[in-house]
Tab-separated table of C-alpha atoms in Angstrom:
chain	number	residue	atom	x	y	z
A	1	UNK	CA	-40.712	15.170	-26.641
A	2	UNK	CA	-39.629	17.965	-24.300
A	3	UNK	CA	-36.333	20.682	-24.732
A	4	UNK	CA	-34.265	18.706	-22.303
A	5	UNK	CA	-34.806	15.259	-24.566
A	6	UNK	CA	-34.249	16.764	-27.587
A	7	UNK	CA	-31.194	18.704	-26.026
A	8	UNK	CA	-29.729	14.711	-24.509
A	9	UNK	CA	-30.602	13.772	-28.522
A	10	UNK	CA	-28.122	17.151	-29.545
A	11	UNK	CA	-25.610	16.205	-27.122
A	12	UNK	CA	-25.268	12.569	-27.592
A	13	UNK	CA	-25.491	12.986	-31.510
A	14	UNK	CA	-22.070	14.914	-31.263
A	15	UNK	CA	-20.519	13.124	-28.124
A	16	UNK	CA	-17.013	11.705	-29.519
A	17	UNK	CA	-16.874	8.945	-26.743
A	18	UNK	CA	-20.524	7.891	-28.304
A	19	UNK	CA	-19.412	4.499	-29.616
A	20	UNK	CA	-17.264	3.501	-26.699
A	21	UNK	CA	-20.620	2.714	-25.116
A	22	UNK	CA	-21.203	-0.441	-27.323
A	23	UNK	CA	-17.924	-1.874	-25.597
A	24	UNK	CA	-19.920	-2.419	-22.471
A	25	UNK	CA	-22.489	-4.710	-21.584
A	26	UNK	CA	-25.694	-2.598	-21.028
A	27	UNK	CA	-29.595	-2.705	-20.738
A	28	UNK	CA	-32.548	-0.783	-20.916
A	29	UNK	CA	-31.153	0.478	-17.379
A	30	UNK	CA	-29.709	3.889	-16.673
A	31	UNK	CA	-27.250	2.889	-15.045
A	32	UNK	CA	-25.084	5.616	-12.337
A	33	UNK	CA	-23.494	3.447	-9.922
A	34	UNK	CA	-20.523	3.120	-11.995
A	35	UNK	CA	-18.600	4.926	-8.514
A	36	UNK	CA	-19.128	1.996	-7.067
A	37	UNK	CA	-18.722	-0.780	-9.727
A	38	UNK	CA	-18.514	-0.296	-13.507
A	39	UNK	CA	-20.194	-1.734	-16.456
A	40	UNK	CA	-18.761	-5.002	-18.073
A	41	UNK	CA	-16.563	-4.433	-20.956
A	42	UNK	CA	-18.092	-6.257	-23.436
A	43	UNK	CA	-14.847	-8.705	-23.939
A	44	UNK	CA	-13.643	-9.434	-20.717
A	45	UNK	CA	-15.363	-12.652	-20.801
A	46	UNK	CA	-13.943	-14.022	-23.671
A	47	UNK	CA	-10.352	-12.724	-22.235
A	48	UNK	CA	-11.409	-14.478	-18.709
A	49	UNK	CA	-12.438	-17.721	-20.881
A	50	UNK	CA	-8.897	-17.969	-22.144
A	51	UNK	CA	-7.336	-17.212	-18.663
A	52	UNK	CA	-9.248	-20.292	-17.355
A	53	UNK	CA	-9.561	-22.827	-19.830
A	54	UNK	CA	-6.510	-22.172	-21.707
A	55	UNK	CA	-3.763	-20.639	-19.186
A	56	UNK	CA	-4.958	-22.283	-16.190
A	57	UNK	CA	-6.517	-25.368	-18.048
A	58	UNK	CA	-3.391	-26.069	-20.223
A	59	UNK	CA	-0.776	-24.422	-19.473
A	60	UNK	CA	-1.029	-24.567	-15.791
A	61	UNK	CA	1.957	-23.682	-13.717
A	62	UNK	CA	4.068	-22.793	-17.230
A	63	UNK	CA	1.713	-19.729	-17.783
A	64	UNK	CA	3.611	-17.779	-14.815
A	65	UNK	CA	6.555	-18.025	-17.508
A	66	UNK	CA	4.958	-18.293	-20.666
A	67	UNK	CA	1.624	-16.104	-20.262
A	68	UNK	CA	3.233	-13.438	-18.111
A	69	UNK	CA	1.610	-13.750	-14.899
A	70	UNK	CA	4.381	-13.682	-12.931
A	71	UNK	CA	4.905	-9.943	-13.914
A	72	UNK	CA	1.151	-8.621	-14.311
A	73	UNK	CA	1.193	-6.668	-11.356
A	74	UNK	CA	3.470	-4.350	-12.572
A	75	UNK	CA	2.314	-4.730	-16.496
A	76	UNK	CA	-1.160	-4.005	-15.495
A	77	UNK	CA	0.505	-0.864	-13.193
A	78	UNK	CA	2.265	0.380	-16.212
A	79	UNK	CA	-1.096	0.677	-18.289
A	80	UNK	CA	-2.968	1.938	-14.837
A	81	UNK	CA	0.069	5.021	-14.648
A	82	UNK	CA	-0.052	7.059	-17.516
A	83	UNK	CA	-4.471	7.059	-16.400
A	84	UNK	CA	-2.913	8.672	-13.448
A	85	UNK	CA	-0.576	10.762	-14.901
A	86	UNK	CA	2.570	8.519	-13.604
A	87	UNK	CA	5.570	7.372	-15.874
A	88	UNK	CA	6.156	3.610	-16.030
A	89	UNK	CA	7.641	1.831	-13.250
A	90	UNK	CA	5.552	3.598	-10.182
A	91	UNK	CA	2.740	1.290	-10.347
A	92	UNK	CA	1.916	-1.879	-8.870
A	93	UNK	CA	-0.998	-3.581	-9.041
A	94	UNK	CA	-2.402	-6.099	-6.236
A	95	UNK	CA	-4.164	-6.308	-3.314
A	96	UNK	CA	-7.417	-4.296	-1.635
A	97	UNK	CA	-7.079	-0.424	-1.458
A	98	UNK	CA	-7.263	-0.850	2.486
A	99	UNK	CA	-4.204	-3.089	2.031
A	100	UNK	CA	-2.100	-0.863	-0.169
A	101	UNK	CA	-3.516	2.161	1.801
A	102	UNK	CA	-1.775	0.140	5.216
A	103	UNK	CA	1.761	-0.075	3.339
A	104	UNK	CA	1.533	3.464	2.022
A	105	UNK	CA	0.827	5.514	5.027
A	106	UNK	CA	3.197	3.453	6.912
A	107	UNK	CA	5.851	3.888	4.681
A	108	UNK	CA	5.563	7.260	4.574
A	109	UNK	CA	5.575	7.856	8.288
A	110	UNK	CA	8.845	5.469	8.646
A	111	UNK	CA	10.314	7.765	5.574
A	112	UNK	CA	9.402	11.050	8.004
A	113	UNK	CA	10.634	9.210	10.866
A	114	UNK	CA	14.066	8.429	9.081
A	115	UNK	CA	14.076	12.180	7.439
A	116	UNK	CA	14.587	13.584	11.729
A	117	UNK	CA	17.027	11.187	12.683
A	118	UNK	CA	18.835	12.047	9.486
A	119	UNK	CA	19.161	15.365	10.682
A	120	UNK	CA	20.112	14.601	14.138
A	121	UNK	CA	17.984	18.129	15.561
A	122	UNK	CA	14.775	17.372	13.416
A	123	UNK	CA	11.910	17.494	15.222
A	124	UNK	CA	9.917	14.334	16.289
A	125	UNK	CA	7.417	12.961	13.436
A	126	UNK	CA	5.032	11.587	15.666
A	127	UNK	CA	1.523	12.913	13.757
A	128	UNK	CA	-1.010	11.231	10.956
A	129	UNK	CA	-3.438	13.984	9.505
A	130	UNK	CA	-6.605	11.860	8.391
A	131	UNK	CA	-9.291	13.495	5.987
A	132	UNK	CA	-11.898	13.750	8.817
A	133	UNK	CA	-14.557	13.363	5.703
A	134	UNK	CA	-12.493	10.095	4.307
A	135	UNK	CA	-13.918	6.963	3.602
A	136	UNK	CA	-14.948	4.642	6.975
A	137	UNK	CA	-12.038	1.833	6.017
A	138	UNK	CA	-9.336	4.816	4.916
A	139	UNK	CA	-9.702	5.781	8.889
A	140	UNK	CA	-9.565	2.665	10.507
A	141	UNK	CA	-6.632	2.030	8.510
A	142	UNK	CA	-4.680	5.232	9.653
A	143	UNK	CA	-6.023	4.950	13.244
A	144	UNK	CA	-4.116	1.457	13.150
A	145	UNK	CA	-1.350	2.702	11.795
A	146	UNK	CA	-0.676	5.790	13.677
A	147	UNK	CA	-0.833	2.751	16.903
A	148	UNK	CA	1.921	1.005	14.990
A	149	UNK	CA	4.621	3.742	14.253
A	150	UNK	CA	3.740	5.307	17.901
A	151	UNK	CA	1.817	8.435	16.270
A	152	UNK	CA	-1.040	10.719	17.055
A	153	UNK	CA	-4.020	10.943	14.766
A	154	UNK	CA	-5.523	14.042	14.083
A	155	UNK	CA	-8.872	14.159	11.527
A	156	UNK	CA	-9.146	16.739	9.687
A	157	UNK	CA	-11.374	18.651	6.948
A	158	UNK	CA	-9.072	18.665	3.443
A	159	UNK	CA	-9.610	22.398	3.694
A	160	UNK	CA	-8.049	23.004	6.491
A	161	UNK	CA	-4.939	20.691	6.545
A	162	UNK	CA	-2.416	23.406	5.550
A	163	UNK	CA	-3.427	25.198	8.860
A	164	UNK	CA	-3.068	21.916	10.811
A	165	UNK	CA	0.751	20.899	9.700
A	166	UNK	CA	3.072	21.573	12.667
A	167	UNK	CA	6.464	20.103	12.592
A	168	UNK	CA	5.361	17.063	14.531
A	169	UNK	CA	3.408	15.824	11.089
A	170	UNK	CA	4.528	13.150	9.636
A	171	UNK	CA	1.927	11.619	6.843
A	172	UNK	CA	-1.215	13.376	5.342
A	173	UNK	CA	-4.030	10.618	4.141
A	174	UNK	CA	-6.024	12.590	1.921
A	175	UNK	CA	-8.829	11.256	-0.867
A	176	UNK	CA	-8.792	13.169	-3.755
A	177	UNK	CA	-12.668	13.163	-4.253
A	178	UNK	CA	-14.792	12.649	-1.668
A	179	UNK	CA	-16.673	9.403	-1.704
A	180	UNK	CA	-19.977	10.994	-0.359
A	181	UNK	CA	-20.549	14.446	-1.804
A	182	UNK	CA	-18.379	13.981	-5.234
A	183	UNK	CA	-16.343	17.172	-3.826
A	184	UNK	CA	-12.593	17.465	-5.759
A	185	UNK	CA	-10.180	18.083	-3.371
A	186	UNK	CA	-7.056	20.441	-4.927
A	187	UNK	CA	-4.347	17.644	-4.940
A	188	UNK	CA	-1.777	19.938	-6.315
A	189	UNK	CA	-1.881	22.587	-3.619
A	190	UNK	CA	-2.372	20.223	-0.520
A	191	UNK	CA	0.680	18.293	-1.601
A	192	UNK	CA	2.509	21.057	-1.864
A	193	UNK	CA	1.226	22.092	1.617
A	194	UNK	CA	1.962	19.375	3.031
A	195	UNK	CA	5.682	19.080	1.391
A	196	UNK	CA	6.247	22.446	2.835
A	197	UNK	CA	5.493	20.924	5.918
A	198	UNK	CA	8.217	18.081	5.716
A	199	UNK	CA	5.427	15.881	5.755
A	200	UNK	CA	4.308	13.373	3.436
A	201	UNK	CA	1.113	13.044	1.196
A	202	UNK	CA	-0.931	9.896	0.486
A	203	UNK	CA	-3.930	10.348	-1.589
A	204	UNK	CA	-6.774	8.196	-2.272
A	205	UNK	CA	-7.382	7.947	-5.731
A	206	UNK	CA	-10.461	5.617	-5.653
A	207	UNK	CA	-13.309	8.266	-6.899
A	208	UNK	CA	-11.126	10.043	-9.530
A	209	UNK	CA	-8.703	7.585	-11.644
A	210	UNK	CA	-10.816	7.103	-15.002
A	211	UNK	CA	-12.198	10.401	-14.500
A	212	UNK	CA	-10.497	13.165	-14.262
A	213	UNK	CA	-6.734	14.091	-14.659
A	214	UNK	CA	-4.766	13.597	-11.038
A	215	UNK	CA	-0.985	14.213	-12.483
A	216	UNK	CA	0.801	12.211	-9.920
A	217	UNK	CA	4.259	13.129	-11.446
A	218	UNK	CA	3.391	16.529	-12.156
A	219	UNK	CA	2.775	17.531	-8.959
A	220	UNK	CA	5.034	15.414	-6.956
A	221	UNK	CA	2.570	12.486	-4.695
A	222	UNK	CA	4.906	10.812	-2.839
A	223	UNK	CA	2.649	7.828	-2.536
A	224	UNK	CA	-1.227	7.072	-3.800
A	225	UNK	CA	-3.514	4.226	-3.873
A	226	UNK	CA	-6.711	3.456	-5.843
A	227	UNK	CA	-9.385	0.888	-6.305
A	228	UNK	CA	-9.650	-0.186	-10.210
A	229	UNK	CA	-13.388	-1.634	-10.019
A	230	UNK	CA	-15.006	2.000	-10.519
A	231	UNK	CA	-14.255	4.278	-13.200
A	232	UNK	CA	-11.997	1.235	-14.768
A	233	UNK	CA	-14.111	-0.991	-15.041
A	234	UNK	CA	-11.760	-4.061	-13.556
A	235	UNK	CA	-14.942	-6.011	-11.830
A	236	UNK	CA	-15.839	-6.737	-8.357
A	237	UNK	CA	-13.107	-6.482	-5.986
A	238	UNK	CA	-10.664	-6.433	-8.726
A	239	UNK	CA	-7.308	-5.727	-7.151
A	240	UNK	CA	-5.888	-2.063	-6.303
A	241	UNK	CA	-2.974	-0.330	-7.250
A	242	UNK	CA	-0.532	1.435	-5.209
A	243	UNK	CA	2.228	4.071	-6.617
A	244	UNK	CA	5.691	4.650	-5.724
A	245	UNK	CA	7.216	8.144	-6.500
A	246	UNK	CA	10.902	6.952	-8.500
A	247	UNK	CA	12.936	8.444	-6.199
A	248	UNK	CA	11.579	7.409	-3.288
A	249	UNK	CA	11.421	3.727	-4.168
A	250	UNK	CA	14.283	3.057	-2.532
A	251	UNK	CA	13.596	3.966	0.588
A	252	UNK	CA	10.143	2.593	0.666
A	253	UNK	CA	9.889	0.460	3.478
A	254	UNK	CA	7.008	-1.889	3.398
A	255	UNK	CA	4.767	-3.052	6.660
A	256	UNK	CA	4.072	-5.996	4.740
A	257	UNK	CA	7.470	-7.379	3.558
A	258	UNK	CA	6.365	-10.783	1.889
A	259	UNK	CA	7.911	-13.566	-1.126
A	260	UNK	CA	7.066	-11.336	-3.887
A	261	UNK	CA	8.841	-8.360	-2.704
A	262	UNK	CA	12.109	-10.043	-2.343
A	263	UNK	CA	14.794	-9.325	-4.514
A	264	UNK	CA	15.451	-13.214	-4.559
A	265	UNK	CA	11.516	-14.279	-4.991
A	266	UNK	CA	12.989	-17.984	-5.230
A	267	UNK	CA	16.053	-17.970	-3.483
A	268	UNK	CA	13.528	-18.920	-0.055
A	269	UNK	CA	15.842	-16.802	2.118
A	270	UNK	CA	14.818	-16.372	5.435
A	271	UNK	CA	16.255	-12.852	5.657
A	272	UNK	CA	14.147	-10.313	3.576
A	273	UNK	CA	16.018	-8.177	0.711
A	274	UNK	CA	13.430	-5.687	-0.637
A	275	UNK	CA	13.727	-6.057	-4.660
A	276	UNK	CA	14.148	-2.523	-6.467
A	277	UNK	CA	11.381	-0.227	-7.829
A	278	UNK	CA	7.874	-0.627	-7.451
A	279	UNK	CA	7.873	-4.219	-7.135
A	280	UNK	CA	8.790	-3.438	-3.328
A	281	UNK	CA	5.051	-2.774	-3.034
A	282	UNK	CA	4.253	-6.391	-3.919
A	283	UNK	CA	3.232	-8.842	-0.652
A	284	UNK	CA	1.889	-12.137	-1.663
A	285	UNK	CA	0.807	-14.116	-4.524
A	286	UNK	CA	-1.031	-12.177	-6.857
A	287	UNK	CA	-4.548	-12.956	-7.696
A	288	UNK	CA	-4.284	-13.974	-11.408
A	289	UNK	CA	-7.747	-14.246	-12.588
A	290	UNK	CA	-8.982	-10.848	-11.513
A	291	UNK	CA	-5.783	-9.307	-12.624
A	292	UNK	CA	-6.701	-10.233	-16.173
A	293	UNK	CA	-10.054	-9.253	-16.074
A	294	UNK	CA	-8.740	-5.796	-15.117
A	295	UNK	CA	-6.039	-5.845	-17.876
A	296	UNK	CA	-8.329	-6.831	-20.200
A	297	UNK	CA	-10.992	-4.077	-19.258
A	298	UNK	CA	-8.079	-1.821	-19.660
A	299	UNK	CA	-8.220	-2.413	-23.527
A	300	UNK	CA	-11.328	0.142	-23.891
A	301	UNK	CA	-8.764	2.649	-22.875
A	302	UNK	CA	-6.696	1.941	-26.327
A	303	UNK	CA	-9.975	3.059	-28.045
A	304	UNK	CA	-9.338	6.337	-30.583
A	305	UNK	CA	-10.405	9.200	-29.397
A	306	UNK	CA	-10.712	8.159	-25.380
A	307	UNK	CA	-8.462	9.812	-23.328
A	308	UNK	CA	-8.201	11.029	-19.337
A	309	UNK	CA	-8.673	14.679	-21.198
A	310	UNK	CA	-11.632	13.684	-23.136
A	311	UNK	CA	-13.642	11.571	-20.393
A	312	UNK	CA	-12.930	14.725	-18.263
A	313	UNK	CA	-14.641	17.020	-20.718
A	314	UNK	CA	-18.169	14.734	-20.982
A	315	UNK	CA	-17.817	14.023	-17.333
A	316	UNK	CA	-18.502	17.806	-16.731
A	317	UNK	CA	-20.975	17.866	-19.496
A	318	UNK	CA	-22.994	15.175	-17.610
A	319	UNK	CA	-22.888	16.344	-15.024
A	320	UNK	CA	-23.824	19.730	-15.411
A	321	UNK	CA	-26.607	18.557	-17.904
A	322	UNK	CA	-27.891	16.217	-14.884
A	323	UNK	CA	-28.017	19.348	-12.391
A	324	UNK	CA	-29.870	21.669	-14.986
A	325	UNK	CA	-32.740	18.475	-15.258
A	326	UNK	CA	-32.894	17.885	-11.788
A	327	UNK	CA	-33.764	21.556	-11.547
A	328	UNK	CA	-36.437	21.532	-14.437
A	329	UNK	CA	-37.630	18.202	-13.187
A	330	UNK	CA	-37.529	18.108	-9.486
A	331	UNK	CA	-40.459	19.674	-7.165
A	332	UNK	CA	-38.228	22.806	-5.583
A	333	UNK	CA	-37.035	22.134	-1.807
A	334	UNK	CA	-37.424	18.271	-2.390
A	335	UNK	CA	-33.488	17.585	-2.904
A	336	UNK	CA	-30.380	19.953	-2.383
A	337	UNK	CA	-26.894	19.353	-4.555
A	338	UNK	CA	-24.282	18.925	-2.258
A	339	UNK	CA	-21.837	18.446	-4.731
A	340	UNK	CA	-19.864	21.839	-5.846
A	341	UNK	CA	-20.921	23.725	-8.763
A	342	UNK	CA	-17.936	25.146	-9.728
A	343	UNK	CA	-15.697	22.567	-11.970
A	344	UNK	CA	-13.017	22.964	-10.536
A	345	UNK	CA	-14.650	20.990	-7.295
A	346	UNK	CA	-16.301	18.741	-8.572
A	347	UNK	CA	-15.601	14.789	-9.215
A	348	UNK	CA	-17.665	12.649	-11.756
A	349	UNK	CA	-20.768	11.962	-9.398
A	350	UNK	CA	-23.781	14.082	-8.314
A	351	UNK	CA	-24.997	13.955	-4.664
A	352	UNK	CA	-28.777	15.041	-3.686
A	353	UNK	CA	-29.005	15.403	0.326
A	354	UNK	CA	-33.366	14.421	0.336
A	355	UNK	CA	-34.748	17.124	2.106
A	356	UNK	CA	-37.656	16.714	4.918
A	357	UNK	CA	-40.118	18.714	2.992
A	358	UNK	CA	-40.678	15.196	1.330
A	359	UNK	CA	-42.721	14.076	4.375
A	360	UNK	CA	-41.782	12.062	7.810
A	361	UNK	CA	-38.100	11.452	8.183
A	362	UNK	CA	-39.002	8.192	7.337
A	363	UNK	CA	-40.956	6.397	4.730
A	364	UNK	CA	-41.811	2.889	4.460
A	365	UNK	CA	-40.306	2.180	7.770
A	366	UNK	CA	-36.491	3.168	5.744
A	367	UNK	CA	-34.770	7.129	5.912
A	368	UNK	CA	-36.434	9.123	3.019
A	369	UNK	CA	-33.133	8.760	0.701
A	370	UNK	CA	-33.267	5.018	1.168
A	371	UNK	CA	-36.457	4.776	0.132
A	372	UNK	CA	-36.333	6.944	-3.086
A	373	UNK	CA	-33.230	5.293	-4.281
A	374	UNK	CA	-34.970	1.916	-4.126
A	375	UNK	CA	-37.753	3.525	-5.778
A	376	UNK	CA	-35.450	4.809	-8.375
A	377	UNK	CA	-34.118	1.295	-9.238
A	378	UNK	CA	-37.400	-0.306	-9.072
A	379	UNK	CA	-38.136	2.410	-11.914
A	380	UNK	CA	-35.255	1.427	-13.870
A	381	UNK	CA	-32.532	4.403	-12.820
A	382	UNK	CA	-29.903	2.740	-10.665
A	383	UNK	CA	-27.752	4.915	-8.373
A	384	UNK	CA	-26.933	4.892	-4.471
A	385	UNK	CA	-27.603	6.329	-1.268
A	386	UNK	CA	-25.239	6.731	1.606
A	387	UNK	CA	-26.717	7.360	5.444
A	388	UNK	CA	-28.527	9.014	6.481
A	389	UNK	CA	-30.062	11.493	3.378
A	390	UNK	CA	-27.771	11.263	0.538
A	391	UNK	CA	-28.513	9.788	-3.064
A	392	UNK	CA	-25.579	9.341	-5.022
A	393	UNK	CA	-25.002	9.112	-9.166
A	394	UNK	CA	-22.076	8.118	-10.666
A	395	UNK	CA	-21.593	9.251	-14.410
A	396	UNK	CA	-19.085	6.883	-16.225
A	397	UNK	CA	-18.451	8.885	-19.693
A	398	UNK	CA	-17.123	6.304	-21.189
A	399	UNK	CA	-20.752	4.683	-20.921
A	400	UNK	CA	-23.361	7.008	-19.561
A	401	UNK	CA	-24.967	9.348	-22.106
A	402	UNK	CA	-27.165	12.617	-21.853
A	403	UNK	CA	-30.290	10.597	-22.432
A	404	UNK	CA	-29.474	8.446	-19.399
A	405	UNK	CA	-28.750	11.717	-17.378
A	406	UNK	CA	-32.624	13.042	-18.803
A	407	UNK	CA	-34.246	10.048	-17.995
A	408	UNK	CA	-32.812	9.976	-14.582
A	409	UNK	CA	-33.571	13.502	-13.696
A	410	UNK	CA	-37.347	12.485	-15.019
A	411	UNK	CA	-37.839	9.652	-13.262
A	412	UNK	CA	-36.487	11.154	-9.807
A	413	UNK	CA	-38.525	14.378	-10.201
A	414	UNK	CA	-41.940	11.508	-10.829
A	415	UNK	CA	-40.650	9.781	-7.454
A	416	UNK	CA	-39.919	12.372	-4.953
A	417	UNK	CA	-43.092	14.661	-6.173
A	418	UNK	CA	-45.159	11.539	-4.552
């Protein structure tokens, strides 16, 4: 046994989130995708079973009354908010994150809009910032709505966006880690940027709720989105969220105005009345059986001992026990973090850029990083890779331990060495 496996056994033997990992459905895999989906929760499917065969199967239309579903979406928000450090009543659940991310960045520029005329002098909101490094679907998305609300869109680098604010700016679509490199972008200080501004912020939460703090009310987000099928664990294309700063609920002015929405969901009017609160950000008629599943995988968060605090602290651990293999393990020049160093930077994944030392930029007829990561999985370490050189892991503390981060460091250093 080498120092680095007996050092996973140290670690693991004192990890506190230890036993959460027997709440999940797991194999012999190592398993650091959970950025892109996460591990079952070993009791969703009993939960789902009940959903179907008694709720739907029995109850039928009475379980809107009788089981709740009618107000999930915000149920399921309130247990999603305090993960995001939001008070009850900002959260609704439903929808895609390209959906929600639609109705929040329009919002906010019809908000900014309303903010000049309110002034009569103000000056003319007629800007979107983009993160130039965002997500493909976040910028098609912005570039569609900046068209809508008659705006300019302007990508920029997160780093530079308090240099780009000009009077004109109306909205700021920022993700709060970025999907590709695992950098953490400072959400407190851009906000505040951008508030100074008289603009404002929408962040992306999809690569940081369930793993590190984000402190929505602290720091004053006017409006944020997330997906809930990463860190928390809701299952494919499990429905998003979408949060509504209090005060500015009632002024939130939906693209998307639909039945659920309306203060008089029933009264079939065919003049729209937004309802009050977060329910404003509600469009159509929610999709009950993944909404479930996600409250259900929600439980593992009422474990003792698991908290945003305490998944932060392993998260770290990981990953700086992942870097420190990779660099014991890894031929030197064969991969390159681009993920920060410092903690203060860095999100709950590791990115290794492949470097051309490894041979032609192209193996196997597929780009180096392609090629290792399938060789990775074939091997039993499952990660990702993102064009054209980048393999990315995910580290899920509440299942991922130091052994899996050893094992994967091993086997990568076996495959890239040839």
């Amino acid at each position: 046994m080498s120092e680095l496996q007996r050092t996973a056994e140290d670690l693991d033997a004192a990890d506190p989130l230890a036993a959460v990992r027997g709440r999940f459905v797991l194999d012999d895999v190592t398993y650091l995708d959970g950025n892109s989906l996460g591990a079952l929760p070993a009791h969703v499917p009993g939960r789902v079973e009940d959903v179907v065969r008694r709720q739907w199967g029995e109850l039928r239309i009475r379980s809107w009354e009788e089981s709740g579903w009618w107000t999930a979406p915000e149920r399921i928000g309130d247990r999603i908010a305090p993960l995001v450090g939001a008070a009850a009543g900002q959260v609704v659940v439903g929808d895609s994150t390209s959906v929600n991310v639609f109705k929040a960045l329009v919002a906010a520029v019809r908000m900014a809009q309303e903010d000049g005329r309110g002034g009569g002098a103000g000056p003319v909101r007629d800007e979107i910032l983009v993160d130039a490094t965002t997500f493909p679907s976040d910028g098609y998305i912005a570039e569609s709505a900046a068209r809508m609300t008659g705006c300019a869109l302007r990508p920029v680098a997160p780093a530079e966006v308090p240099g780009a604010l000009g009077e004109r700016t109306a909205a700021v679509l920022l993700n709060h880690v970025d999907y590709r490199t695992g950098r953490l972008h400072d959400l407190p200080a851009l906000t505040a940027a951008v508030h100074a501004a008289g603009a404002y912020a929408v962040w992306d939460l999809c690569h940081s709720a369930g793993a590190l703090p984000v402190g929505l009310d602290e720091h004053g987000v006017d409006l944020a989105v997330g997906c809930t099928y990463k860190y928390l664990n809701g299952g494919p294309g499990s429905p998003a969220y979408l949060y509504v700063r209090r005060d500015l609920q009632p002024r939130f002015d939906s693209p998307l105005p639909g039945w659920n929405s309306h203060a008089e969901p029933f009264g079939m009017r065919s003049e729209y009345a937004p309802a009050s609160g977060a329910v404003r950000g509600r469009v159509g008629t929610p999709d009950i059986l993944s909404l479930l599943a996600l409250e259900a995988a929600l439980d593992v968060w009422d474990e003792e001992g698991v908290s945003v605090a305490a998944v932060r602290a392993k998260s770290l651990a990981l990953t700086d026990f992942f870097l420190r293999c990779v660099e014991e393990y890894v031929p030197d020049g064969r991969v390159e973090s681009v993920t920060p160093a410092a903690h203060a930077e860095r999100g709950s994944q590791v990115a290794l850029r492949c470097s051309p030392t490894l041979g032609s930029a192209r193996v196997g007829g597929a780009p180096i990083a392609g090629e290792v990561m399938k060789r990775l999985i074939e091997r039993g370490v499952v990660g990702d890779y993102r064009a054209p050189d980048v393999l990315r892991f995910g580290f899920t503390p509440l299942y991922v331990g130091f052994a899996d981060v050893e094992r994967a460091a091993r086997v990568l250093g076996r495959t890239v060495a040839g």
